[in-house]
PDB file of C-alpha atoms in Angstrom:
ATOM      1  CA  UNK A  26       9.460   2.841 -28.493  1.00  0.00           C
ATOM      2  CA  UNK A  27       8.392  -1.136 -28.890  1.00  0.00           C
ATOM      3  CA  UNK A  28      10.201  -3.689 -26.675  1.00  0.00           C
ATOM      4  CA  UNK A  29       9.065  -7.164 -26.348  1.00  0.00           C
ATOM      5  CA  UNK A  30       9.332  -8.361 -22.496  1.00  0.00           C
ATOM      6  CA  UNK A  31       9.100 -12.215 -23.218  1.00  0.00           C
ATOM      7  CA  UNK A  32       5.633 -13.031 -24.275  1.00  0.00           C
ATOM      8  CA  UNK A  33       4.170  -9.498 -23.801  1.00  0.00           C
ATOM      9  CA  UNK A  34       4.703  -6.555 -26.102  1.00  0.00           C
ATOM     10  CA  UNK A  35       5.569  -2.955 -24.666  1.00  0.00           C
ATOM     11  CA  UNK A  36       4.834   0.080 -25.020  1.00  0.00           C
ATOM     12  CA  UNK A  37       7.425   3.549 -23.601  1.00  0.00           C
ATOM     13  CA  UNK A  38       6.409   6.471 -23.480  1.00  0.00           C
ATOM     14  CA  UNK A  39       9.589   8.007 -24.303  1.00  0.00           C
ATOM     15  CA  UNK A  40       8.841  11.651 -24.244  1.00  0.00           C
ATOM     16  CA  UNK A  41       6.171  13.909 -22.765  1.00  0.00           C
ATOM     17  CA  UNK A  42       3.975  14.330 -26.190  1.00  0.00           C
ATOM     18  CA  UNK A  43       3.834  10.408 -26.401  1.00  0.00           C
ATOM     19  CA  UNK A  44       3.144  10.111 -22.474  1.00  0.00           C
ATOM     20  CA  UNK A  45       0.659  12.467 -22.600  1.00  0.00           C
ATOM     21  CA  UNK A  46      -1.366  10.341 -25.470  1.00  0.00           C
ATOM     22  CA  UNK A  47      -0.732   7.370 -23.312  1.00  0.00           C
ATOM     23  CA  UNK A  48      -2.061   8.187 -19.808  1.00  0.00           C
ATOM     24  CA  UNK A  49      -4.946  10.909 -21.558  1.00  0.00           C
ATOM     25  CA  UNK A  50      -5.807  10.879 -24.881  1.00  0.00           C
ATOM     26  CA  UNK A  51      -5.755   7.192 -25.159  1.00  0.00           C
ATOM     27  CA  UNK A  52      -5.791   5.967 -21.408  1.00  0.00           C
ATOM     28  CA  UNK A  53      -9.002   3.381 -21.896  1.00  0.00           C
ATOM     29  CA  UNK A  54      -6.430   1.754 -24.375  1.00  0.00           C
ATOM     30  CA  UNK A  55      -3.886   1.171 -22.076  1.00  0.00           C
ATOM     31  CA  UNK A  56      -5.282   0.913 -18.680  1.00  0.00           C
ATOM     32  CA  UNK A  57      -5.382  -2.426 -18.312  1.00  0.00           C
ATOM     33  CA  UNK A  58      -1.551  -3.496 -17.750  1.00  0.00           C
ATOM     34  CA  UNK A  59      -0.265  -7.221 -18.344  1.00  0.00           C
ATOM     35  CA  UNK A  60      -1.044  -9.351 -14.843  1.00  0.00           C
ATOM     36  CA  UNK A  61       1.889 -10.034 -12.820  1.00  0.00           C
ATOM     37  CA  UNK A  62       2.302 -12.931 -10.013  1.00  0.00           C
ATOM     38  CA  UNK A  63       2.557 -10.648  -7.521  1.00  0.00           C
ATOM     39  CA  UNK A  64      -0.591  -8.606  -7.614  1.00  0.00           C
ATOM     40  CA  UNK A  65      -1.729 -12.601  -8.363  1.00  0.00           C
ATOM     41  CA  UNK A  66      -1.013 -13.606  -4.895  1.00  0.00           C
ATOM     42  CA  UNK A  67      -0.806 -10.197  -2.366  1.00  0.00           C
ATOM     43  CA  UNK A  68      -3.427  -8.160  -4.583  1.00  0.00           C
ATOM     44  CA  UNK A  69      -6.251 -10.702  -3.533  1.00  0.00           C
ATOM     45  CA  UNK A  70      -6.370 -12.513  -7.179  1.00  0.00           C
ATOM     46  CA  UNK A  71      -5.947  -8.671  -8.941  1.00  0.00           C
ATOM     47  CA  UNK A  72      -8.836  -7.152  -7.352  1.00  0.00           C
ATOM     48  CA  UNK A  73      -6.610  -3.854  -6.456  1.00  0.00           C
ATOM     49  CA  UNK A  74      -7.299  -0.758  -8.431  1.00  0.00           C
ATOM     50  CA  UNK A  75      -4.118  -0.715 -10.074  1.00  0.00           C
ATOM     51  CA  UNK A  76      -4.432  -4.368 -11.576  1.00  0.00           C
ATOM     52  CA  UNK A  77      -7.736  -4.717 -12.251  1.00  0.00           C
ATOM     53  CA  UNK A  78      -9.083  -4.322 -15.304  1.00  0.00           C
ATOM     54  CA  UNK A  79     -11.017  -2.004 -16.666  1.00  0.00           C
ATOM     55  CA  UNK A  80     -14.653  -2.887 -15.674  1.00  0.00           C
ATOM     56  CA  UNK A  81     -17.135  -1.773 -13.371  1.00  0.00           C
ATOM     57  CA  UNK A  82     -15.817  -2.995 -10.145  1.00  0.00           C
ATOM     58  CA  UNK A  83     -13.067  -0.863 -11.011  1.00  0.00           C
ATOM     59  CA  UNK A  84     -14.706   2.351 -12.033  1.00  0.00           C
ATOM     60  CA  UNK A  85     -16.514   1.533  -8.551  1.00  0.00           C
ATOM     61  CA  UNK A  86     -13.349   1.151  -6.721  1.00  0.00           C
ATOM     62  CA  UNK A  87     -12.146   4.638  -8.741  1.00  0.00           C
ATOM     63  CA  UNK A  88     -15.476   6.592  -7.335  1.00  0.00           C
ATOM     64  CA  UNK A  89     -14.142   5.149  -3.393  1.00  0.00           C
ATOM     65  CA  UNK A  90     -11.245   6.111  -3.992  1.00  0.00           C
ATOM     66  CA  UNK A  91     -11.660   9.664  -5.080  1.00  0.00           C
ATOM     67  CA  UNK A  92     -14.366  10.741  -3.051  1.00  0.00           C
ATOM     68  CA  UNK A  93     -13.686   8.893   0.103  1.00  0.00           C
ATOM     69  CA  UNK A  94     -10.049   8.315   0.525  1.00  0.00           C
ATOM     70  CA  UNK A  95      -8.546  10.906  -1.527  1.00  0.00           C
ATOM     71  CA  UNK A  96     -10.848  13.636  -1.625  1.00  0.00           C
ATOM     72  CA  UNK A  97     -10.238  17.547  -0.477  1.00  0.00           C
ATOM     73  CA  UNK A  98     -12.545  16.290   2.640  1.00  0.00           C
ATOM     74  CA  UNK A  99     -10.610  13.712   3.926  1.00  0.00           C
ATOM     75  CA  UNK A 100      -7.435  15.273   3.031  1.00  0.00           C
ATOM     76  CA  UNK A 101      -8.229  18.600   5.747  1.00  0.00           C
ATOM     77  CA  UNK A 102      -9.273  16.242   8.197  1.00  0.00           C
ATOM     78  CA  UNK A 103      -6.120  14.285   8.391  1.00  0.00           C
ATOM     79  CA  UNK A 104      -4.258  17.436   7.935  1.00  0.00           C
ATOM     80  CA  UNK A 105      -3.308  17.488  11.701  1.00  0.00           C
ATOM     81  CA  UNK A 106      -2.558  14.009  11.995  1.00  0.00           C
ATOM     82  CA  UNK A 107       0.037  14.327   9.641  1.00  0.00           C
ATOM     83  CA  UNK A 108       1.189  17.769  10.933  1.00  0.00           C
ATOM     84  CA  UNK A 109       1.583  15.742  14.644  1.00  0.00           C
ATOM     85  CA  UNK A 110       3.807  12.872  13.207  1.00  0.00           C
ATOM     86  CA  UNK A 111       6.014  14.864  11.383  1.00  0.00           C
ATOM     87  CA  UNK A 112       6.508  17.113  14.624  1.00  0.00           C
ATOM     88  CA  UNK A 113       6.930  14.326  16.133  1.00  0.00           C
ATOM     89  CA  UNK A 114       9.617  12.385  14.173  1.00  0.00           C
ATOM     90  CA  UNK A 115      11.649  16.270  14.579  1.00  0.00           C
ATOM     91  CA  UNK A 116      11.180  16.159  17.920  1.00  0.00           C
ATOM     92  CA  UNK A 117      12.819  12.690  17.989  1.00  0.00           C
ATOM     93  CA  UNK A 118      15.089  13.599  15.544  1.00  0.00           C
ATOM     94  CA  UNK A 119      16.576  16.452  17.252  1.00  0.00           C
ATOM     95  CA  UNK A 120      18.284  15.033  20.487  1.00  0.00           C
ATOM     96  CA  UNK A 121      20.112  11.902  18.387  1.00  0.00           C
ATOM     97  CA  UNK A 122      21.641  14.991  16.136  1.00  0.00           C
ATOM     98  CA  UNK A 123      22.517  17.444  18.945  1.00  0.00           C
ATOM     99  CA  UNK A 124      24.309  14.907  21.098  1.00  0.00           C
ATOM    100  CA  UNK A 125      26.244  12.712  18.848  1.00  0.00           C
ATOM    101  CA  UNK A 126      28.121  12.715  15.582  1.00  0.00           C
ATOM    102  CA  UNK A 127      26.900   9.522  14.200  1.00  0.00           C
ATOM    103  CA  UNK A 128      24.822   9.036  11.179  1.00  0.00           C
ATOM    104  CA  UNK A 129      21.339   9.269  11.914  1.00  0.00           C
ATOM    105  CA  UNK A 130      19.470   6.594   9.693  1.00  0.00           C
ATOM    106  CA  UNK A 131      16.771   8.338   8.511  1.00  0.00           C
ATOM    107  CA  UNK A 132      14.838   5.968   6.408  1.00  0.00           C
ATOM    108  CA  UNK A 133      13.539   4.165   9.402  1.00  0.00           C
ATOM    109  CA  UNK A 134      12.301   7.374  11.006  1.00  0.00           C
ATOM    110  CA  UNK A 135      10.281   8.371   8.233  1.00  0.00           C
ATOM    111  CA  UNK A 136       9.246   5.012   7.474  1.00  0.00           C
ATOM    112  CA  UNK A 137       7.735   4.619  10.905  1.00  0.00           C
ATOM    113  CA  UNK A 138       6.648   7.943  10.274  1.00  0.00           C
ATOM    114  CA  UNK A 139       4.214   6.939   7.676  1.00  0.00           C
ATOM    115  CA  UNK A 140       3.714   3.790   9.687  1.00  0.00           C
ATOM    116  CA  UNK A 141       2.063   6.035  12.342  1.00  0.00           C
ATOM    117  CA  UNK A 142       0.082   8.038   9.976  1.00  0.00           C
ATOM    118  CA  UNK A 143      -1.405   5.685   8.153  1.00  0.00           C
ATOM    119  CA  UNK A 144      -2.130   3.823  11.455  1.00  0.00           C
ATOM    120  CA  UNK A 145      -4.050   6.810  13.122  1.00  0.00           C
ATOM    121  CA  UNK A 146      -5.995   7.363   9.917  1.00  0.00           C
ATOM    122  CA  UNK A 147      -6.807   4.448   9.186  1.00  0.00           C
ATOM    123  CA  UNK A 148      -6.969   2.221  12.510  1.00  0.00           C
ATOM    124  CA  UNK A 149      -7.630   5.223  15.120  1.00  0.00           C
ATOM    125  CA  UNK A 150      -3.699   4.476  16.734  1.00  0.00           C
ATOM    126  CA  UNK A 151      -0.756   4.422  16.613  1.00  0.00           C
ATOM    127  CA  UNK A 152       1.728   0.913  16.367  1.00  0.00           C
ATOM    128  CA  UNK A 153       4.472   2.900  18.360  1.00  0.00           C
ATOM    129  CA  UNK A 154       4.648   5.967  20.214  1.00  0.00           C
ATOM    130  CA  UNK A 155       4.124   7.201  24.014  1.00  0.00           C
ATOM    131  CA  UNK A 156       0.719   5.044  23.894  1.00  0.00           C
ATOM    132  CA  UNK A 157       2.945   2.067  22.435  1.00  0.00           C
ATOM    133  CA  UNK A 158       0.383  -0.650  20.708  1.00  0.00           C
ATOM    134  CA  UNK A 159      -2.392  -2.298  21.650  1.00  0.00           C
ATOM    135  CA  UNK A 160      -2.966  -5.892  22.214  1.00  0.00           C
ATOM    136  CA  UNK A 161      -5.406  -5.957  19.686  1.00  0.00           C
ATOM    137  CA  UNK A 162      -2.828  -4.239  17.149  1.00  0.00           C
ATOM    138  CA  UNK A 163      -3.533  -5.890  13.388  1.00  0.00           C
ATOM    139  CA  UNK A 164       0.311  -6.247  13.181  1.00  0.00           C
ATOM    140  CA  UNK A 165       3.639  -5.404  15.372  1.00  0.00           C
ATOM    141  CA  UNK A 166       5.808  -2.249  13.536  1.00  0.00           C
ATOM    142  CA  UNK A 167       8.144  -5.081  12.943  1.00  0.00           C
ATOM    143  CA  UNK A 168       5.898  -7.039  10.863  1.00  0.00           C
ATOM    144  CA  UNK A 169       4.605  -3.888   9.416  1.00  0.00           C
ATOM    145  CA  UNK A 170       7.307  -3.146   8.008  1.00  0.00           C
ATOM    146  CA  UNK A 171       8.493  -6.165   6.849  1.00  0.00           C
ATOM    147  CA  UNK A 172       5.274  -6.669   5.089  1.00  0.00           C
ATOM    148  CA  UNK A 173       5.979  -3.115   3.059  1.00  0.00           C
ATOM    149  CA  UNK A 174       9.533  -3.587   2.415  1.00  0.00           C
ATOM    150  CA  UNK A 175       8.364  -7.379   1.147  1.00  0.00           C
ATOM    151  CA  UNK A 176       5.648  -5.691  -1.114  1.00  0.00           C
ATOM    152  CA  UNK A 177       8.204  -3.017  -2.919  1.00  0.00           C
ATOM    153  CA  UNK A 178      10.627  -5.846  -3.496  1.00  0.00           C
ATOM    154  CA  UNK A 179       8.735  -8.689  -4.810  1.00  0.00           C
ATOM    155  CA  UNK A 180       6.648  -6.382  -6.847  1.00  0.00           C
ATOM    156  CA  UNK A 181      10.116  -5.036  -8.749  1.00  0.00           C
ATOM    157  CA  UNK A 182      11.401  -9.066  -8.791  1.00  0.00           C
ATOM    158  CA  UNK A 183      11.613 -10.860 -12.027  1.00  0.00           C
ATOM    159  CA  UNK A 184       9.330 -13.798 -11.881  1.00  0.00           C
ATOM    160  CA  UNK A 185      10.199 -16.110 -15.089  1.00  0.00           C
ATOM    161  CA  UNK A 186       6.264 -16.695 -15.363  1.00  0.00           C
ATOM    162  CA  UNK A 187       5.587 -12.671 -15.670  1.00  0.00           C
ATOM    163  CA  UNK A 188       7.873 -13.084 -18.751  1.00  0.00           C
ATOM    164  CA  UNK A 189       7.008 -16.172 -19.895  1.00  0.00           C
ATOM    165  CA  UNK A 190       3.192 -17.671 -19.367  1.00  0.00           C
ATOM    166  CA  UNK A 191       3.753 -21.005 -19.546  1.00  0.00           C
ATOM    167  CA  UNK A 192       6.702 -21.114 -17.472  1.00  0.00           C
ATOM    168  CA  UNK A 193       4.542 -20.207 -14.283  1.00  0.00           C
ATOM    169  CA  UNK A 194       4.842 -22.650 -12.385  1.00  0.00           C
ATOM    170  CA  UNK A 195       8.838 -22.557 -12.231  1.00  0.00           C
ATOM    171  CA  UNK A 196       9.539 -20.733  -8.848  1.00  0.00           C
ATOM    172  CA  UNK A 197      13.290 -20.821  -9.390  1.00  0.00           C
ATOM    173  CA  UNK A 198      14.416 -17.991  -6.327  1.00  0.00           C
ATOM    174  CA  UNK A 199      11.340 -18.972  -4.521  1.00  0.00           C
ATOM    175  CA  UNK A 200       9.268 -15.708  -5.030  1.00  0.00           C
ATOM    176  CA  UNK A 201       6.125 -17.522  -5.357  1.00  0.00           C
ATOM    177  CA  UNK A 202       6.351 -18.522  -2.029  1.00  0.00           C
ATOM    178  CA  UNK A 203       7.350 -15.486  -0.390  1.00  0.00           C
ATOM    179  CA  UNK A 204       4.285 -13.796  -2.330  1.00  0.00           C
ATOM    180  CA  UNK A 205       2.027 -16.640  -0.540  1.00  0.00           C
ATOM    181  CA  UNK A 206       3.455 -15.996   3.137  1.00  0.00           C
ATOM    182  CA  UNK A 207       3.210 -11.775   2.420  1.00  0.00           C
ATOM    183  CA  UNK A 208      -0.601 -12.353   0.910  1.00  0.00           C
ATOM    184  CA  UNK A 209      -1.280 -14.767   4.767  1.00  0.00           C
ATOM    185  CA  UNK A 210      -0.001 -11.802   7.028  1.00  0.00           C
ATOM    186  CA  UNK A 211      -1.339  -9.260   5.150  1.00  0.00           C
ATOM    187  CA  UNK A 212      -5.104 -10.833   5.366  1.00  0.00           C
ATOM    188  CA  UNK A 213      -4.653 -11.842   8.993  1.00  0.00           C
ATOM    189  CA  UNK A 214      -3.568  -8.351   9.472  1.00  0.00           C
ATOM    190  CA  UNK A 215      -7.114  -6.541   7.387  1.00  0.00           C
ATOM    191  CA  UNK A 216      -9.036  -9.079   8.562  1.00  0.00           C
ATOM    192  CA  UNK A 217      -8.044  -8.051  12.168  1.00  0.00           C
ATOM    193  CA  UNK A 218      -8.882  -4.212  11.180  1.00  0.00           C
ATOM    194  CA  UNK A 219     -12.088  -5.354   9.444  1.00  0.00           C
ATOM    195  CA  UNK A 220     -13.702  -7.128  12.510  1.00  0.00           C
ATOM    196  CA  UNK A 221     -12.709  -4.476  14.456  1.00  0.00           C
ATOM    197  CA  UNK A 222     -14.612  -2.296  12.393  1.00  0.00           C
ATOM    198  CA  UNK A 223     -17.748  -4.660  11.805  1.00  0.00           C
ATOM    199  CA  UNK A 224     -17.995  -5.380  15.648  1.00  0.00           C
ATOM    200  CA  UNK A 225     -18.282  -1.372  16.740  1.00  0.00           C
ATOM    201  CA  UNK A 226     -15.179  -2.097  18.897  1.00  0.00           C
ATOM    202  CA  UNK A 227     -12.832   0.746  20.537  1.00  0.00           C
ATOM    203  CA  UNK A 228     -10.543   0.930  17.368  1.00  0.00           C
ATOM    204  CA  UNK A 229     -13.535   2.383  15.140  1.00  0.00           C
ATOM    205  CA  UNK A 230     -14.563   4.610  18.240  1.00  0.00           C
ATOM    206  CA  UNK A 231     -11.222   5.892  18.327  1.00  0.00           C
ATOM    207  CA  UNK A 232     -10.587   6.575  14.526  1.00  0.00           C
ATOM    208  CA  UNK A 233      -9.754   9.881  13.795  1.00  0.00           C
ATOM    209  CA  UNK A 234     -11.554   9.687  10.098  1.00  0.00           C
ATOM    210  CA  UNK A 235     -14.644   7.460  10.781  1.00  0.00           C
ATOM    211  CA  UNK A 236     -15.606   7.323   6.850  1.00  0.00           C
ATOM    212  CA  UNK A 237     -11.591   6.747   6.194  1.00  0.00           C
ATOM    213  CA  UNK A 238     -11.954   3.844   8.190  1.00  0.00           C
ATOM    214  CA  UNK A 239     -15.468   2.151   6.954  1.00  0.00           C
ATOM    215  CA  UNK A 240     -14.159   2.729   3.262  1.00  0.00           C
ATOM    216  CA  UNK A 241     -11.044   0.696   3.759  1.00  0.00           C
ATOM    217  CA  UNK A 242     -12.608  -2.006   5.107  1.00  0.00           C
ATOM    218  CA  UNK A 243     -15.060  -2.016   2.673  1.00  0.00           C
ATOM    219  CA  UNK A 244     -12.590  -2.051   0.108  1.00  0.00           C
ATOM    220  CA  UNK A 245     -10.388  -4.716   2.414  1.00  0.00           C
ATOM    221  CA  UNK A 246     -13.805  -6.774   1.774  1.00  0.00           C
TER     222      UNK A 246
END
């Protein structure tokens, strides 16, 4: 199926045969997606894997990813780490059911969940916890979560200039600007992890996955 989005054409995939052509057969055709404001602004100027184009900075980014970040390796060795959190978001989760009849929220508890994952694989600590955080923390769980919940939103926000090219630099709801204060805390917050790293401090000592953690940075570079 052909839909026209404003300016751009598009392309659905409306069934598994034509899908499977897409993302496969012809995925060098249609890897590189239209550029978006968003991933303009909080994606360092497109530079993530999923908006760059096809080039080889990303086919370099790809071989990181896959055989650093992702790969059966790394995967084991975080195995307990994630095995710990979870036990430890049931052991939380246990006494608020047992002793009261109120809702238990849940998508805060897993969301700090991951929060605490991706912190001890990553940064070598937790935000929260018995330990609490740091003083040298790259961001508060607050902030942490503001910045993801930010990111899922204004990524899925219609931007008139996504639609319409010339029209860019109408910021009508003011996403624009939220984009710009997201992309600020987000660098203060890898640039924080990042000097931690380059000066040999505690954090990197700490890290549970020592080539997780020199990979991300590189990549945060």
């Amino acid at each position: 199926m052909s839909l026209r989005f404003g300016s751009f054409p598009v392309v659905v995939g409306s069934s598994a045969k034509v899908a499977e052509v897409l993302v496969k057969t012809q995925d060098l055709a249609y890897l590189d997606q239209s550029r978006m404001a968003c991933d303009k602004h909080t994606v360092y100027n497109y530079s993530g894997m999923l908006w760059s184009h096809y080039e080889p900075y990303w086919r370099q980014l790809r071989k990181l990813w896959v055989t650093e970040l992702l790969s059966a390796r790394q995967l084991h060795l975080t195995e307990r780490v994630r095995a710990e959190e979870v036990r430890a978001m049931l052991r939380d989760l246990h006494p608020a059911t047992s002793t009261s009849t109120a809702a238990v929220v849940l998508k805060e508890r897993l969301l700090m969940a991951t929060l605490n994952v991706i912190s001890r694989m990553v940064l070598g600590k937790k935000y929260v916890g018995e330990d609490g955080a740091g003083s040298d923390a790259a961001a508060t769980p607050e902030e942490f979560r503001w910045m993801i919940e930010e990111i899922f939103f204004l990524n899925g926000a219609l931007h008139v200039g996504d639609m319409v090219s010339w029209l860019g630099w109408l910021d009508a709801h003011g996403y624009v600007g939220r984009m710009k204060r997201l992309a600020q805390s987000s660098t203060g917050s890898s640039s924080t992890c990042c000097a931690s790293t380059a000066s040999g401090g505690d954090g990197r000592a700490a890290c549970s996955c020592p080539g997780t953690w020199s990979t991300c940075c590189c990549i945060c570079v």
